[in-house]
Coordinates of C-alpha atoms in Angstrom, one line a residue:
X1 CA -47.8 -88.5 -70.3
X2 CA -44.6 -90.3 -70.7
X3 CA -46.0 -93.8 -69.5
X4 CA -48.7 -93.3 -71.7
X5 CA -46.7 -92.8 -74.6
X6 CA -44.3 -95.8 -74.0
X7 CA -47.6 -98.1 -73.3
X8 CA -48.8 -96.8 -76.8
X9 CA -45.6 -98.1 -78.8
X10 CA -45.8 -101.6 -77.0
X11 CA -49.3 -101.9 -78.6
X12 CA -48.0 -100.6 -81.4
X13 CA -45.1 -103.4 -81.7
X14 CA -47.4 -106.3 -80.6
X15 CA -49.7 -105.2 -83.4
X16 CA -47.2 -104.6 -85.9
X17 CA -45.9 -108.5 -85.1
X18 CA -49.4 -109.9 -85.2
X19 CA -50.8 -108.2 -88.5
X20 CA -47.4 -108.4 -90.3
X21 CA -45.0 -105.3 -91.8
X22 CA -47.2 -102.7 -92.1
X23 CA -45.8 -99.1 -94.1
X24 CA -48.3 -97.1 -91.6
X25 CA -47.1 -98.9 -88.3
X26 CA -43.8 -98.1 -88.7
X27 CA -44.4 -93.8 -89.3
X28 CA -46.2 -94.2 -86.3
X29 CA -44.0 -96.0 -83.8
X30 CA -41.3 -93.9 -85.5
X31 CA -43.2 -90.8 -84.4
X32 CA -44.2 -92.3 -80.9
X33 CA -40.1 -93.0 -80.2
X34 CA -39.3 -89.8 -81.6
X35 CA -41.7 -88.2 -79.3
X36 CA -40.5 -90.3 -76.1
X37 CA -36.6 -89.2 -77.0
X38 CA -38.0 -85.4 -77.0
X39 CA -39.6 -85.2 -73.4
X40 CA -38.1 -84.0 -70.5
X41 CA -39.5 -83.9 -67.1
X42 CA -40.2 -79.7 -66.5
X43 CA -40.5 -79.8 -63.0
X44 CA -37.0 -80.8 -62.4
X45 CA -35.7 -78.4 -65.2
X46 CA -33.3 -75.4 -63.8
X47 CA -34.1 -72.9 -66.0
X48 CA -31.8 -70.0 -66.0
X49 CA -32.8 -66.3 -64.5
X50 CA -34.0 -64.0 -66.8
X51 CA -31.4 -61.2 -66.6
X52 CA -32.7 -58.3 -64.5
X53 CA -32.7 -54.5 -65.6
X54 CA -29.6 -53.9 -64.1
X55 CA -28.1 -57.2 -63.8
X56 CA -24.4 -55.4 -64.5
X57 CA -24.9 -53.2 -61.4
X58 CA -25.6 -56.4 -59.0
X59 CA -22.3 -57.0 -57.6
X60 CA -23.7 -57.7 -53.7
X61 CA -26.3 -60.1 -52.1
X62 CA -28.3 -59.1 -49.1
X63 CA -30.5 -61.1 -47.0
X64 CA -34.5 -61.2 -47.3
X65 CA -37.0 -61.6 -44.8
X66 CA -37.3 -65.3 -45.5
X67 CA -33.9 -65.9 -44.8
X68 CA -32.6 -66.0 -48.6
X69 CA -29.6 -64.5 -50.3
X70 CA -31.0 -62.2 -53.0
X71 CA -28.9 -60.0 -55.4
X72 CA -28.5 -56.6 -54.6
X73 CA -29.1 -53.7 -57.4
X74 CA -26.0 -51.4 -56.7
X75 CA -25.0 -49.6 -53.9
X76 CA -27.1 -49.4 -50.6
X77 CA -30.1 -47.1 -50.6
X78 CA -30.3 -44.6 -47.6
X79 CA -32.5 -45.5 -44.4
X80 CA -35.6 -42.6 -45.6
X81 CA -36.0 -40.5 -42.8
X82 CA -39.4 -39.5 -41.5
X83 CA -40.7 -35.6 -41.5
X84 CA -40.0 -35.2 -37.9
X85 CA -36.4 -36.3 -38.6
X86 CA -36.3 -34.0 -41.1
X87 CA -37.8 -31.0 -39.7
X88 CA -35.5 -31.8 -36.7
X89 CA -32.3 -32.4 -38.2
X90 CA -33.0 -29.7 -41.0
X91 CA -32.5 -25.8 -40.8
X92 CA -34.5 -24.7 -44.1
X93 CA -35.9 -21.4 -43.1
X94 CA -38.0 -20.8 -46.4
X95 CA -41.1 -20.7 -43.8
X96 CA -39.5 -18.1 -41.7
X97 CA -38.3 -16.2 -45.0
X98 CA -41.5 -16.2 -46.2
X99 CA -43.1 -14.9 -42.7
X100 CA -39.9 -12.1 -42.8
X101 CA -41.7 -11.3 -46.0
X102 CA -44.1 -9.2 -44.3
X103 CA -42.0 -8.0 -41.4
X104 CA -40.6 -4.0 -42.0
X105 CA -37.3 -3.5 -42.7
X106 CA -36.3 -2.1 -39.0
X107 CA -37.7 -4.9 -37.5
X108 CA -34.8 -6.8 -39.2
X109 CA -32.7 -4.7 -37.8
X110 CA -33.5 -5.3 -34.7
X111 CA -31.1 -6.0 -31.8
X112 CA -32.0 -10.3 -31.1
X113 CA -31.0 -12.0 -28.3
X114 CA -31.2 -16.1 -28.1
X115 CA -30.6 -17.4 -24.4
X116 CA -31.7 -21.1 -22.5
X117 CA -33.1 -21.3 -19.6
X118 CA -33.5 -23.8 -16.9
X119 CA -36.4 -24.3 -14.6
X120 CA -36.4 -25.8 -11.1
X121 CA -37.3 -29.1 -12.1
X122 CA -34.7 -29.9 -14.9
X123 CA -36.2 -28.8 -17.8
X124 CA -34.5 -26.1 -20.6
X125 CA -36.1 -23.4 -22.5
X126 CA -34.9 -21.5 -25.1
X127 CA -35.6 -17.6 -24.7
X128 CA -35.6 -14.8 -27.9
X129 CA -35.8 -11.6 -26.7
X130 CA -36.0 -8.3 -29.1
X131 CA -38.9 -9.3 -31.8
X132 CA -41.7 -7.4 -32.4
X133 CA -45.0 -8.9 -31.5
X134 CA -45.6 -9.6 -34.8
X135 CA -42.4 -10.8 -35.8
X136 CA -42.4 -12.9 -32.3
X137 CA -46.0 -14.9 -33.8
X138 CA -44.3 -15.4 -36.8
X139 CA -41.4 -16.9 -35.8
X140 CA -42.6 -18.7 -32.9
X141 CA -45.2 -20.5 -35.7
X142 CA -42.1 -21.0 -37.9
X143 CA -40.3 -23.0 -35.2
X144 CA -42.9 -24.8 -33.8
X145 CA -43.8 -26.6 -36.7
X146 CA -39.9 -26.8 -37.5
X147 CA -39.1 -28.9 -34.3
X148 CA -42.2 -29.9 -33.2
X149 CA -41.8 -28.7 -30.1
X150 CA -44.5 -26.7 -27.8
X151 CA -44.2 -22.6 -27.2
X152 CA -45.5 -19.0 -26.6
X153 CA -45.2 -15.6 -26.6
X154 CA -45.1 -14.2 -23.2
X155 CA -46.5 -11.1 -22.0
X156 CA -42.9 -8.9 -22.8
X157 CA -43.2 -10.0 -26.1
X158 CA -40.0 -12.9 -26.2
X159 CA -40.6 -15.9 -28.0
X160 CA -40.0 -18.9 -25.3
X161 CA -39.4 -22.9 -27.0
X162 CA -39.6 -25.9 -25.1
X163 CA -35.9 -27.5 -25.4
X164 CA -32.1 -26.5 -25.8
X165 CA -32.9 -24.8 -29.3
X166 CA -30.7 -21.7 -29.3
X167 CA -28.1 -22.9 -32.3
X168 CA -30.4 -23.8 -34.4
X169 CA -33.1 -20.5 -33.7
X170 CA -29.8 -18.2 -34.4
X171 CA -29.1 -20.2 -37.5
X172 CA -33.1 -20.0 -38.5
X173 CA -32.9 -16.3 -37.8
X174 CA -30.0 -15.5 -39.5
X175 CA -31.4 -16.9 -43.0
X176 CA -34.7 -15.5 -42.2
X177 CA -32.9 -11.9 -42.9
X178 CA -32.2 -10.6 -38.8
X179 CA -28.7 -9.2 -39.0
X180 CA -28.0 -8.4 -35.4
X181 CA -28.4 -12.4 -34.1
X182 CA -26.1 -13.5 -31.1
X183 CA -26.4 -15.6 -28.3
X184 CA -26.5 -15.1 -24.7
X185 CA -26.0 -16.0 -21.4
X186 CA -25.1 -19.4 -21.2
X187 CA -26.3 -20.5 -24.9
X188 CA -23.0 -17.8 -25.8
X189 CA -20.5 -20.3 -24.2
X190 CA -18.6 -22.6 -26.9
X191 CA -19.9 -26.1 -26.1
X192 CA -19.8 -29.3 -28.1
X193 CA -22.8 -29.8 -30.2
X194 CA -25.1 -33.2 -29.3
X195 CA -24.8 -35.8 -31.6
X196 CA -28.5 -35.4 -33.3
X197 CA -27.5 -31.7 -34.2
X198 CA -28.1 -30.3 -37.5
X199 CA -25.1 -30.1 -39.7
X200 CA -24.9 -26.5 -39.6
X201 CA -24.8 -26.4 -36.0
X202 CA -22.2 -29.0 -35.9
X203 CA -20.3 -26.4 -38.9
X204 CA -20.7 -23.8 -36.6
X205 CA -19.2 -25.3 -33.5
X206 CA -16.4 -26.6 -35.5
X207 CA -15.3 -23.1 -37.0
X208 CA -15.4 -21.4 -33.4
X209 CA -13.1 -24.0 -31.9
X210 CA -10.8 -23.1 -35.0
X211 CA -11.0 -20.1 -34.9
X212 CA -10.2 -20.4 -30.9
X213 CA -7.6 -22.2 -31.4
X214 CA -6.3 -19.5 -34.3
X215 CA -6.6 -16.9 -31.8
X216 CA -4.6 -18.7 -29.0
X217 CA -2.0 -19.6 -31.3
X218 CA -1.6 -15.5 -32.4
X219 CA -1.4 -14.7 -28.7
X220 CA 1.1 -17.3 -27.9
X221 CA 3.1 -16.4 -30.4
X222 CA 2.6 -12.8 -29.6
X223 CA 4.0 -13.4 -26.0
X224 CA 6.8 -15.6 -27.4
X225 CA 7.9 -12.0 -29.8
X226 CA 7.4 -10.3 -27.3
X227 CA 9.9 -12.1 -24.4
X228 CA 12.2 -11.7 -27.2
X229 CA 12.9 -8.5 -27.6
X230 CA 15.5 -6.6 -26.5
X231 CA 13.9 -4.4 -23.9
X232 CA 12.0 -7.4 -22.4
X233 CA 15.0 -10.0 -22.1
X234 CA 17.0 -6.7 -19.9
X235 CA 14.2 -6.1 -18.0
X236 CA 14.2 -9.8 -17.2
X237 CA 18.4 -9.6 -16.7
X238 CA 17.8 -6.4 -14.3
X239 CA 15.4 -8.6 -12.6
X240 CA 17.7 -11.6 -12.0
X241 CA 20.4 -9.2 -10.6
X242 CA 18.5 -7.4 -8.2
X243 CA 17.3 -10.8 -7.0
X244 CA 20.8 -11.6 -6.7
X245 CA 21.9 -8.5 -4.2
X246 CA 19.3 -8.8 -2.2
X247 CA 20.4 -12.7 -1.7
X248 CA 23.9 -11.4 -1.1
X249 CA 22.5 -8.4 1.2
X250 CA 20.7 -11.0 3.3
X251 CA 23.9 -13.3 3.5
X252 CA 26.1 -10.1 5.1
X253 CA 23.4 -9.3 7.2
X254 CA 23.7 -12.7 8.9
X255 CA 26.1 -13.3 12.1
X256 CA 26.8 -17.1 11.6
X257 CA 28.4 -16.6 8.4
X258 CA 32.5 -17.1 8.3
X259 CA 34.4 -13.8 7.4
X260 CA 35.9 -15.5 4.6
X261 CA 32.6 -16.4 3.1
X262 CA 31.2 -12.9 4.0
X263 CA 34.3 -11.1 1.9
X264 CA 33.6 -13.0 -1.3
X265 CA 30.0 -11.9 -0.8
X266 CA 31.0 -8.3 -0.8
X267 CA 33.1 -9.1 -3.5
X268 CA 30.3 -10.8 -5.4
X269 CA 27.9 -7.9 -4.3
X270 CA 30.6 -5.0 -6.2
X271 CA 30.2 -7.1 -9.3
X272 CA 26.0 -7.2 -9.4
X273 CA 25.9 -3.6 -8.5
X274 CA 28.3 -2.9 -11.3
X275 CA 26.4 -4.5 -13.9
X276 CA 23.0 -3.1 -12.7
X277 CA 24.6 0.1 -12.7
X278 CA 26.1 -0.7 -16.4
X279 CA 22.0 -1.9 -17.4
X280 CA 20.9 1.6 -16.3
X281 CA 18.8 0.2 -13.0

């Protein structure tokens, strides 16, 4: 358009200098310049980015798939997690509450036991012992679907799940209403939790190696009052002493031992039988 413009006001110019001063030849090579003054190219115009929505919030730049820097809206979102993750890593027991729903009361009374297992060939189960049969379907559908994961019934009536499950089935049962949950056997032992564990499990772990650790502090310094006082520390002087005379017994006894050396024995003998007579031994 631009050529076009500035080949129009040349002919414009050469007919103006042919025909003469001319009022209308003028307005129009006026209007021609004006218009030439006014263009600008568009395709190598940098137009400024339209401010985004929250174009205050965009204080970092992350990398896109085609390998530019793009402007990040605040901070970074969360990686979403799928529903296995989150059945897995979850300990929701609304199903289980709801299927406790229709269990009696007594069978939440009920004495539960959660143990793992180990077969020949490597593989763990996870055991519940004490449901009812009903109760047993119920929560064996509960935790299926919770970490997809295969299982049965057997025929005693305990709920046996494929995998090292037993924290998180105590945790399930708990909030499903059973008050008399523990483990056992080896699933009673304190262990670390894996690394994939639900948070409650990892909770739980955490509070029984404090409280472990509570418990071996009492003790220790239970022991420590203990060797302090004041019928402990003579018993442990009356001990010392009759250590003593038997060492000096055992030193008279023997022939190769200088009469000199043997006198201050017996002299050193009197003095521990004094005091353990004085300690009341």
């Amino acid at each position: 358009a631009a050529p076009a413009i500035s080949r129009a006001v040349v002919l414009c110019k050469q007919r103006k200098s042919a025909a003469g001063s001319g009022g209308a030849d003028d307005e129009l090579i006026a209007s021609l310049n004006m218009a030439m003054n006014s263009w600008s190219d568009f395709d190598d115009a940098k137009r400024p980015a339209a401010p985004t929505k929250n174009a205050a919030k965009q204080t970092s730049k992350r990398t896109g798939k085609d390998g530019k820097l793009y402007l990040r809206d605040g901070p970074k979102r969360p990686q979403a997690m799928t529903k296995l993750a989150r059945r897995r890593m979850g300990t929701d027991a609304t199903a289980a509450a709801s299927a406790a729903a229709v269990v009696d009361t007594t069978a939440l009374k009920a004495k539960v036991r959660v143990e793992e297992s180990k077969s020949g060939g490597g593989k763990r189960a996870t055991t519940i012992r004490g449901l009812s049969r009903d109760a047993a379907k119920s929560v064996l559908k509960e935790l299926k679907a919770a970490l997809s994961v295969g299982g049965r019934v057997n025929a005693r009536g305990d709920v046996e799940v494929q995998g090292a499950h037993a924290e998180i089935c105590l945790i399930r049962l708990q909030k499903a209403g059973y008050s008399d949950v523990r483990l056992a056997g080896g699933a009673g032992a304190v262990k670390a939790p894996a690394w994939n564990a639900p948070q409650e499990v990892r909770d739980r772990a955490a509070a029984q190696k404090q409280a472990a650790k509570a418990a071996a502090g009492k003790m220790a310094e239970k022991a420590r009052v203990a060797a302090r006082a004041p019928a402990a520390v003579a018993a442990k002087m009356l001990a010392q002493l009759r250590a003593s005379e038997q060492l000096e017994i055992a030193k008279l006894r023997r022939s190769d031992v200088p009469r000199a050396e043997k006198a201050l024995a017996q002299e050193k003998l009197d003095r521990i039988q004094r005091r353990i007579a004085e300690a009341g031994g």
